[in-house]
Coordinates of C-alpha atoms in Angstrom, one line a residue:
M1 CA -9.1 12.1 22.5
N2 CA -6.8 14.2 24.6
F3 CA -3.3 13.0 23.4
D4 CA -0.6 14.2 25.7
Y5 CA 2.3 11.9 25.1
K6 CA 5.5 13.6 24.1
N7 CA 8.0 10.9 23.2
I8 CA 6.9 7.6 21.5
L9 CA 8.7 4.4 20.8
I10 CA 7.2 2.4 17.9
M11 CA 8.2 -1.2 18.4
G12 CA 8.2 -3.3 15.2
Y13 CA 8.3 -1.7 11.7
G14 CA 6.1 -3.8 9.5
K15 CA 2.7 -2.5 8.2
S16 CA 1.5 -1.8 11.8
G17 CA 4.5 0.2 12.8
E18 CA 4.4 2.2 9.5
A19 CA 0.7 3.0 10.1
V20 CA 1.4 4.2 13.6
E21 CA 4.3 6.3 12.3
E22 CA 2.0 8.1 9.9
I23 CA -0.3 9.1 12.7
V24 CA 2.5 10.2 14.9
K25 CA 4.0 12.4 12.1
K26 CA 0.7 14.1 11.7
L27 CA 0.5 14.7 15.5
Q28 CA 4.0 16.2 15.3
V29 CA 5.2 14.2 18.3
D30 CA 8.7 13.1 18.8
Y31 CA 9.2 9.4 18.1
K32 CA 11.7 6.6 17.5
I33 CA 11.4 3.2 15.8
Y34 CA 12.7 -0.1 17.0
D35 CA 13.0 -3.2 14.8
A36 CA 15.6 -5.9 15.5
S37 CA 14.9 -7.7 12.2
K38 CA 15.6 -4.7 9.9
K39 CA 18.9 -2.9 9.4
I40 CA 17.4 0.5 9.4
T41 CA 19.9 3.4 9.4
G42 CA 19.6 6.9 10.8
G43 CA 19.1 8.6 14.1
N44 CA 15.4 7.9 14.3
Y45 CA 15.8 4.1 14.5
Y46 CA 17.1 1.4 16.9
S47 CA 18.0 -2.2 16.0
T48 CA 18.8 -2.9 19.7
L49 CA 17.4 -1.5 22.9
S50 CA 18.5 -1.0 26.5
K51 CA 16.8 0.1 29.7
K52 CA 18.5 3.5 29.4
I53 CA 16.9 4.0 26.0
I54 CA 13.4 2.9 27.2
R55 CA 13.5 5.5 30.0
D56 CA 13.4 8.2 27.3
F57 CA 9.8 7.5 26.3
D58 CA 6.4 8.0 27.8
L59 CA 4.5 5.7 25.4
L60 CA 5.4 2.4 23.7
V61 CA 3.3 1.2 20.8
L62 CA 3.7 -2.5 20.0
S63 CA 3.3 -4.1 16.6
P64 CA 1.5 -7.5 16.9
G65 CA 4.8 -9.4 16.6
I66 CA 6.1 -7.8 19.8
S67 CA 5.0 -9.8 22.9
I68 CA 4.0 -8.2 26.2
Y69 CA 6.6 -10.6 27.6
N70 CA 9.4 -8.8 25.8
K71 CA 11.9 -7.8 28.5
Y72 CA 11.9 -4.2 27.5
V73 CA 8.1 -4.1 27.4
V74 CA 8.0 -5.6 30.9
Y75 CA 10.6 -3.1 32.1
A76 CA 8.6 -0.2 30.6
E77 CA 5.5 -1.2 32.4
K78 CA 7.4 -1.7 35.7
I79 CA 8.6 1.8 35.7
G80 CA 5.3 3.3 34.7
I81 CA 5.6 3.9 31.0
K82 CA 2.3 3.4 29.1
V83 CA 2.4 0.4 26.7
V84 CA -0.3 -0.2 24.1
G85 CA -0.7 -2.3 21.0
E86 CA -1.2 -0.9 17.5
L87 CA -4.8 -1.9 17.6
E88 CA -5.4 0.1 20.8
F89 CA -3.5 3.0 19.4
G90 CA -5.4 3.0 16.2
Y91 CA -8.7 2.8 18.1
W92 CA -7.8 6.1 19.9
F93 CA -8.1 7.8 16.5
T94 CA -11.1 5.9 15.2
S95 CA -14.5 7.7 14.8
S96 CA -16.3 4.9 12.9
P97 CA -18.0 2.1 14.7
V98 CA -16.0 -1.1 14.7
L99 CA -17.3 -4.6 13.9
A100 CA -14.7 -6.9 15.5
I101 CA -14.2 -10.6 14.8
T102 CA -11.9 -12.9 16.7
G103 CA -11.7 -16.7 17.2
T104 CA -9.1 -19.4 17.0
N105 CA -10.3 -20.2 13.5
G106 CA -12.5 -18.6 10.9
K107 CA -11.9 -14.9 11.7
T108 CA -10.3 -14.0 8.3
T109 CA -13.0 -15.6 6.2
T110 CA -15.7 -14.0 8.5
T111 CA -14.1 -10.6 8.2
R112 CA -13.8 -10.8 4.4
L113 CA -17.4 -12.1 4.0
L114 CA -18.9 -9.6 6.4
N115 CA -17.0 -6.7 4.8
E116 CA -18.5 -7.8 1.4
I117 CA -22.0 -7.9 2.8
V118 CA -21.8 -4.6 4.8
G119 CA -20.4 -3.0 1.6
T120 CA -23.7 -3.6 -0.2
T121 CA -25.4 -1.0 2.0
F122 CA -22.8 1.0 3.9
S123 CA -19.3 2.5 3.4
C124 CA -16.8 0.1 5.0
D125 CA -13.4 -1.5 4.8
A126 CA -11.6 -4.4 6.4
F127 CA -8.9 -3.8 9.0
G128 CA -6.8 -5.5 11.6
N129 CA -5.1 -8.9 11.4
I130 CA -6.3 -9.3 7.8
G131 CA -3.3 -7.1 6.8
N132 CA -4.7 -3.5 7.0
P133 CA -3.8 -2.0 10.4
L134 CA -6.6 -0.2 12.2
S135 CA -4.2 2.8 12.4
S136 CA -4.4 3.1 8.7
G137 CA -8.0 4.1 9.0
Y138 CA -7.0 7.4 10.5
N139 CA -9.1 10.3 9.2
R140 CA -11.2 7.9 7.0
E141 CA -14.9 8.6 7.1
L142 CA -16.6 5.2 7.1
D143 CA -19.9 3.9 8.3
Y144 CA -18.3 0.8 9.7
M145 CA -14.8 -0.6 10.1
V146 CA -14.8 -4.5 9.9
C147 CA -11.8 -5.6 12.0
E148 CA -10.2 -9.0 12.3
V149 CA -8.6 -9.2 15.8
S150 CA -6.0 -11.7 16.9
S151 CA -4.9 -12.7 20.4
F152 CA -1.5 -11.0 19.7
Q153 CA -3.4 -7.7 19.3
L154 CA -5.8 -8.2 22.1
E155 CA -3.1 -8.8 24.7
S156 CA -2.3 -5.1 24.7
T157 CA -5.7 -3.4 24.4
Y158 CA -7.4 -1.5 27.2
S159 CA -10.1 0.9 25.9
F160 CA -11.0 -1.0 22.7
K161 CA -14.8 -1.2 22.5
P162 CA -16.4 -2.5 19.3
Y163 CA -19.9 -1.7 18.3
I164 CA -20.4 -5.4 17.6
S165 CA -18.0 -8.1 18.9
V166 CA -17.9 -11.6 17.5
I167 CA -16.1 -14.6 19.0
L168 CA -16.3 -17.6 16.7
N169 CA -14.5 -20.2 18.9
I170 CA -11.7 -20.7 21.4
A171 CA -9.4 -23.6 21.2
E172 CA -5.7 -24.2 22.2
D173 CA -3.3 -22.1 20.1
H174 CA -0.3 -19.9 20.3
I175 CA 0.9 -21.3 23.6
D176 CA 4.4 -20.5 22.5
R177 CA 3.5 -16.8 22.6
H178 CA 1.0 -16.7 25.5
K179 CA 2.7 -19.2 27.8
T180 CA -0.5 -20.9 29.0
F181 CA -3.9 -21.8 27.5
E182 CA -5.6 -19.7 30.2
N183 CA -3.6 -16.6 29.1
Y184 CA -4.7 -17.2 25.5
I185 CA -8.4 -17.6 26.6
C186 CA -8.1 -14.3 28.6
C187 CA -6.8 -12.5 25.5
K188 CA -9.6 -13.7 23.3
M189 CA -12.3 -13.0 25.9
G190 CA -10.6 -9.6 26.4
L191 CA -12.5 -8.5 23.3
L192 CA -15.6 -8.2 25.6
K193 CA -14.0 -6.6 28.6
N194 CA -15.4 -3.1 27.9
C195 CA -18.9 -4.3 27.1
T196 CA -21.9 -2.5 28.6
E197 CA -25.6 -3.5 28.6
K198 CA -25.9 -1.7 25.2
S199 CA -23.1 -3.6 23.5
L200 CA -23.9 -6.2 20.8
V201 CA -22.1 -9.5 21.2
V202 CA -22.2 -12.6 18.9
L203 CA -21.1 -15.9 20.4
N204 CA -20.9 -19.5 19.1
A205 CA -23.4 -21.5 21.2
D206 CA -21.7 -24.8 20.1
D207 CA -18.4 -23.8 21.8
K208 CA -18.7 -24.9 25.5
L209 CA -15.7 -23.0 26.7
L210 CA -16.9 -19.9 25.1
M211 CA -20.4 -20.2 26.5
D212 CA -19.0 -20.9 30.0
R213 CA -16.8 -17.8 29.9
G214 CA -19.4 -15.6 28.2
I215 CA -22.3 -16.3 30.6
S216 CA -21.5 -13.4 32.8
I217 CA -20.9 -10.8 30.1
N218 CA -23.2 -7.8 30.5
A219 CA -24.3 -7.2 26.9
K220 CA -27.0 -7.9 24.3
K221 CA -26.0 -11.4 23.4
Y222 CA -26.9 -13.2 20.2
Y223 CA -25.7 -16.7 19.1
I224 CA -24.9 -18.9 16.2
S225 CA -25.3 -22.7 16.2
K226 CA -25.0 -25.6 13.7
F227 CA -27.0 -27.9 16.0
G228 CA -30.1 -26.2 17.5
K229 CA -32.3 -23.2 17.7
V230 CA -30.8 -20.1 19.4
K231 CA -31.5 -16.4 19.7
G232 CA -29.6 -15.3 16.6
V233 CA -28.9 -17.4 13.5
Y234 CA -28.8 -21.2 13.3
Y235 CA -28.6 -24.2 10.9
L236 CA -31.0 -27.0 10.9
D237 CA -31.8 -29.8 8.4
G238 CA -30.0 -28.1 5.5
K239 CA -31.5 -24.6 6.1
I240 CA -30.4 -21.4 7.9
Y241 CA -32.9 -19.7 10.1
S242 CA -32.9 -16.2 11.7
N243 CA -34.3 -15.9 15.2
I244 CA -33.8 -12.2 16.2
S245 CA -37.3 -10.9 16.2
G246 CA -39.3 -13.9 15.4
N247 CA -38.2 -17.2 13.8
H248 CA -37.8 -17.1 10.0
L249 CA -36.3 -19.3 7.3
F250 CA -33.4 -17.3 5.9
L251 CA -31.6 -19.5 3.4
D252 CA -32.0 -23.0 2.0
M253 CA -28.4 -24.3 1.7
T254 CA -29.1 -26.4 -1.4
G255 CA -26.4 -25.3 -3.9
Y256 CA -24.2 -23.8 -1.1
D257 CA -22.1 -26.9 -0.3
R258 CA -18.9 -24.8 -0.5
Y259 CA -20.0 -23.1 2.7
L260 CA -20.6 -26.2 4.7
P261 CA -16.9 -26.5 6.0
I262 CA -17.0 -22.9 7.1
L263 CA -20.6 -22.8 8.3
D264 CA -19.8 -20.9 11.6
D265 CA -18.3 -18.1 9.5
L266 CA -21.3 -17.9 7.3
L267 CA -23.8 -17.9 10.2
A268 CA -21.8 -15.2 12.1
S269 CA -21.6 -13.0 9.0
I270 CA -25.4 -13.3 8.4
L271 CA -26.2 -12.6 12.1
V272 CA -24.1 -9.4 12.2
S273 CA -25.6 -8.2 8.9
L274 CA -29.1 -8.7 10.2
L275 CA -28.2 -6.8 13.4
L276 CA -27.1 -4.0 11.1
K277 CA -30.6 -4.3 9.4
I278 CA -29.1 -5.1 6.0
D279 CA -31.8 -6.4 3.5
K280 CA -31.9 -10.2 3.1
E281 CA -31.6 -9.9 -0.7
K282 CA -28.4 -7.9 -0.4
I283 CA -26.9 -10.4 2.1
V284 CA -27.7 -13.4 -0.1
E285 CA -26.4 -11.6 -3.2
A286 CA -23.0 -11.0 -1.4
I287 CA -22.9 -14.6 -0.3
D288 CA -23.5 -15.8 -3.9
K289 CA -20.6 -13.6 -5.2
F290 CA -18.1 -14.3 -2.4
E291 CA -14.9 -16.2 -3.2
L292 CA -13.5 -18.4 -0.5
S293 CA -10.0 -17.8 0.7
P294 CA -7.3 -19.9 -1.0
H295 CA -5.5 -22.6 1.1
R296 CA -8.6 -23.1 3.3
L297 CA -10.0 -26.6 2.5
E298 CA -9.3 -25.9 -1.2
K299 CA -9.7 -28.9 -3.5
V300 CA -6.7 -28.4 -5.9
C301 CA -6.6 -31.6 -7.8
E302 CA -8.2 -35.0 -8.4
D303 CA -6.3 -37.8 -10.0
C304 CA -7.1 -41.5 -10.4
G305 CA -9.8 -41.2 -7.7
V306 CA -7.6 -39.4 -5.2
E307 CA -8.6 -35.9 -4.0
Y308 CA -5.9 -33.4 -3.0
I309 CA -7.0 -30.7 -0.6
D310 CA -4.9 -27.7 0.4
D311 CA -5.7 -26.6 4.0
S312 CA -2.3 -25.0 4.6
K313 CA -4.1 -22.2 6.5
S314 CA -4.8 -24.7 9.3
T315 CA -2.0 -23.8 11.8
N316 CA -3.5 -25.2 14.9
I317 CA -5.1 -28.4 16.2
H318 CA -8.7 -27.1 16.2
S319 CA -8.5 -26.1 12.5
T320 CA -7.1 -29.5 11.5
L321 CA -9.9 -31.3 13.5
N322 CA -12.4 -29.3 11.5
A323 CA -10.7 -30.2 8.3
L324 CA -10.8 -33.9 9.2
E325 CA -14.5 -33.7 10.1
S326 CA -15.4 -32.2 6.7
T327 CA -13.2 -34.5 4.6
K328 CA -14.9 -37.6 3.1
G329 CA -13.3 -41.0 3.0
N330 CA -10.0 -42.1 4.4
V331 CA -7.3 -39.5 4.7
V332 CA -3.6 -39.3 4.1
L333 CA -2.8 -36.5 6.4
L334 CA 0.2 -34.2 6.1
L335 CA 1.0 -32.8 9.5
G336 CA 3.9 -30.6 10.6
G337 CA 5.9 -27.4 10.5
V338 CA 6.7 -25.2 13.5
D339 CA 5.3 -26.6 16.7
K340 CA 3.3 -24.0 18.7
K341 CA 3.3 -26.2 21.8
L342 CA 0.0 -27.8 21.0
N343 CA -1.3 -31.3 21.8
F344 CA -1.3 -33.5 18.6
E345 CA -2.8 -36.4 20.5
K346 CA -6.2 -34.9 20.1
I347 CA -6.0 -35.5 16.3
F348 CA -5.3 -39.2 16.8
S349 CA -7.8 -39.8 19.5
A350 CA -10.6 -38.0 17.5
Y351 CA -10.0 -39.2 14.0
G352 CA -7.5 -42.1 14.2
N353 CA -10.0 -44.4 12.5
K354 CA -10.4 -42.0 9.6
I355 CA -6.7 -41.4 9.0
S356 CA -5.1 -44.1 6.9
Q357 CA -1.6 -42.6 7.1
V358 CA 0.1 -39.6 8.7
I359 CA 3.2 -38.1 7.1
A360 CA 4.9 -35.8 9.7
F361 CA 7.3 -33.2 8.4
G362 CA 9.4 -30.2 9.5
D363 CA 10.4 -29.1 13.0
A364 CA 7.4 -30.7 14.7
R365 CA 7.9 -34.2 13.1
K366 CA 9.4 -35.9 16.2
K367 CA 6.7 -34.6 18.5
I368 CA 4.1 -35.8 16.1
L369 CA 5.7 -39.3 16.1
R370 CA 5.7 -39.3 19.9
S371 CA 2.0 -38.3 20.0
A372 CA 1.1 -41.0 17.6
K373 CA 2.9 -43.6 19.7
K374 CA 1.1 -42.5 22.8
S375 CA -2.2 -42.8 21.0
N376 CA -1.3 -46.3 19.7
F377 CA -1.5 -45.0 16.1
E378 CA 1.0 -46.9 14.0
N379 CA 0.6 -45.6 10.4
V380 CA 2.9 -42.7 10.7
V381 CA 6.2 -41.8 8.9
S382 CA 8.3 -38.6 9.1
Y383 CA 10.3 -36.6 6.7
R384 CA 12.5 -33.6 7.5
F385 CA 11.5 -31.7 4.4
F386 CA 8.0 -30.8 3.1
Y387 CA 8.8 -31.7 -0.5
D388 CA 9.7 -35.3 0.4
A389 CA 6.6 -35.6 2.6
V390 CA 4.2 -34.5 -0.1
K391 CA 5.9 -36.8 -2.7
Y392 CA 5.5 -39.8 -0.4
A393 CA 1.8 -38.9 0.3
C394 CA 1.1 -38.8 -3.5
G395 CA 2.8 -42.1 -4.0
I396 CA 0.9 -44.1 -1.3
A397 CA -2.6 -42.6 -1.7
K398 CA -5.2 -45.1 -3.0
E399 CA -8.4 -44.6 -5.0
G400 CA -11.1 -43.2 -2.8
E401 CA -8.7 -41.5 -0.4
T402 CA -7.9 -37.9 0.2
V403 CA -4.5 -36.4 0.6
L404 CA -5.1 -33.6 3.1
L405 CA -2.5 -30.9 3.8
S406 CA -3.8 -29.6 7.2
P407 CA -0.5 -29.1 9.1
A408 CA -1.7 -27.8 12.6
C409 CA 1.6 -25.9 12.7
A410 CA 3.1 -22.7 11.6
S411 CA 5.0 -22.7 8.3
F412 CA 8.2 -20.7 9.2
D413 CA 10.6 -23.6 9.3
E414 CA 10.6 -23.8 5.5
F415 CA 8.3 -21.1 4.2
S416 CA 7.6 -17.4 4.7
S417 CA 3.8 -18.0 5.1
Y418 CA 1.1 -20.7 5.0
A419 CA 0.3 -19.4 1.5
E420 CA 3.7 -20.2 0.2
R421 CA 3.4 -23.6 1.8
G422 CA 0.1 -24.2 0.0
D423 CA 1.5 -23.0 -3.3
C424 CA 4.4 -25.4 -2.9
F425 CA 1.9 -28.2 -2.2
L426 CA 0.1 -27.6 -5.4
K427 CA 3.3 -27.4 -7.4
I428 CA 4.5 -30.8 -6.1
I429 CA 1.2 -32.4 -6.9
K430 CA 1.2 -31.1 -10.4
E431 CA 4.7 -32.4 -10.9
Y432 CA 3.7 -35.8 -9.6
V433 CA 0.5 -36.0 -11.7
N434 CA 2.2 -34.8 -14.9
A435 CA 5.1 -37.2 -14.5
K436 CA 2.8 -40.1 -14.0
N437 CA 0.6 -39.3 -16.9

């Protein structure tokens, strides 16, 4: 591309910012770095900004943690300074076709699985929200770049145009960042805004909102479904079928029970692989070898007839609903953390008869209590701290019940990540079981 920017401000200096900096250095363009959370010293860095400073630049590159509603970002756009996200910036320097996956839930697992399958036949690597910025692919010669894409990244993309685009689902999430659900939907659907009639798009036919919004997209559309025959890949009566050029049995799911809670992710990975004309034998081989992500519906312990499941990766309502749907028996549900301005009442209305007890914890505990009361759900208690909540859950769970950590909230009130929260869950359970036995 013709890159004619002379003075660049990199906003946010995590992995994304560092990857952008590496490109800018090679371009030999003047740049500065802003990060309020790090005490960086030297003339090339800012820990605070002003409108006067912003006026010195002709391009702002945002890390995913920097919102388009940031007052300096808003000011830059107002005075005509170009603002793009790291994903957009990295795409400018990408020569390999991109396979992009987004969705409220399942995008990390789909990205990992698809990358494993594609790697059986082509040179590829996983990028994006999975932890490897697209900008880090600069000058890498790959057949495909498999890219997990978040709403935080999509809100500041303009020319991003994947070879294949996948949207797994859209449900309410990140309202604290995007202000309204409609804004969030627009970010997700923005993955398809540069589609043409030659673009390949994969959509979930079981997601009504997604289907309503995707009906007008001008592209070659294929679908996944758990409930009926579609043009694409679908699940029916314990088997997976492909229906791209003729209807064929692809895989009998006997022995693949571990995939049932993430069936959408599996179907989407298979469909994209078939669109890339990867041999069936290689796809199945990769599926056989694939290890599911930790902290996603992970059975970590069983004691005295009680199952303990770590679904700490569930940080929104939609994901927790999926977890409840796939969990057998009555559930002791651990719910809480940092509220993302979501509606907890959906949990009680959909699965109140399956939940024997809710233990609310963390910053969101009072809101969860109010939601339970509005839904006439009485079996709910709250604890300020995660440790106390888990210990209580262990103590009250009865034989045949499941203690499910599926918080529907972010973890940052007590933990650095959902993974740390999940690890803590396992540690507390082991302490409880060992002390009892």
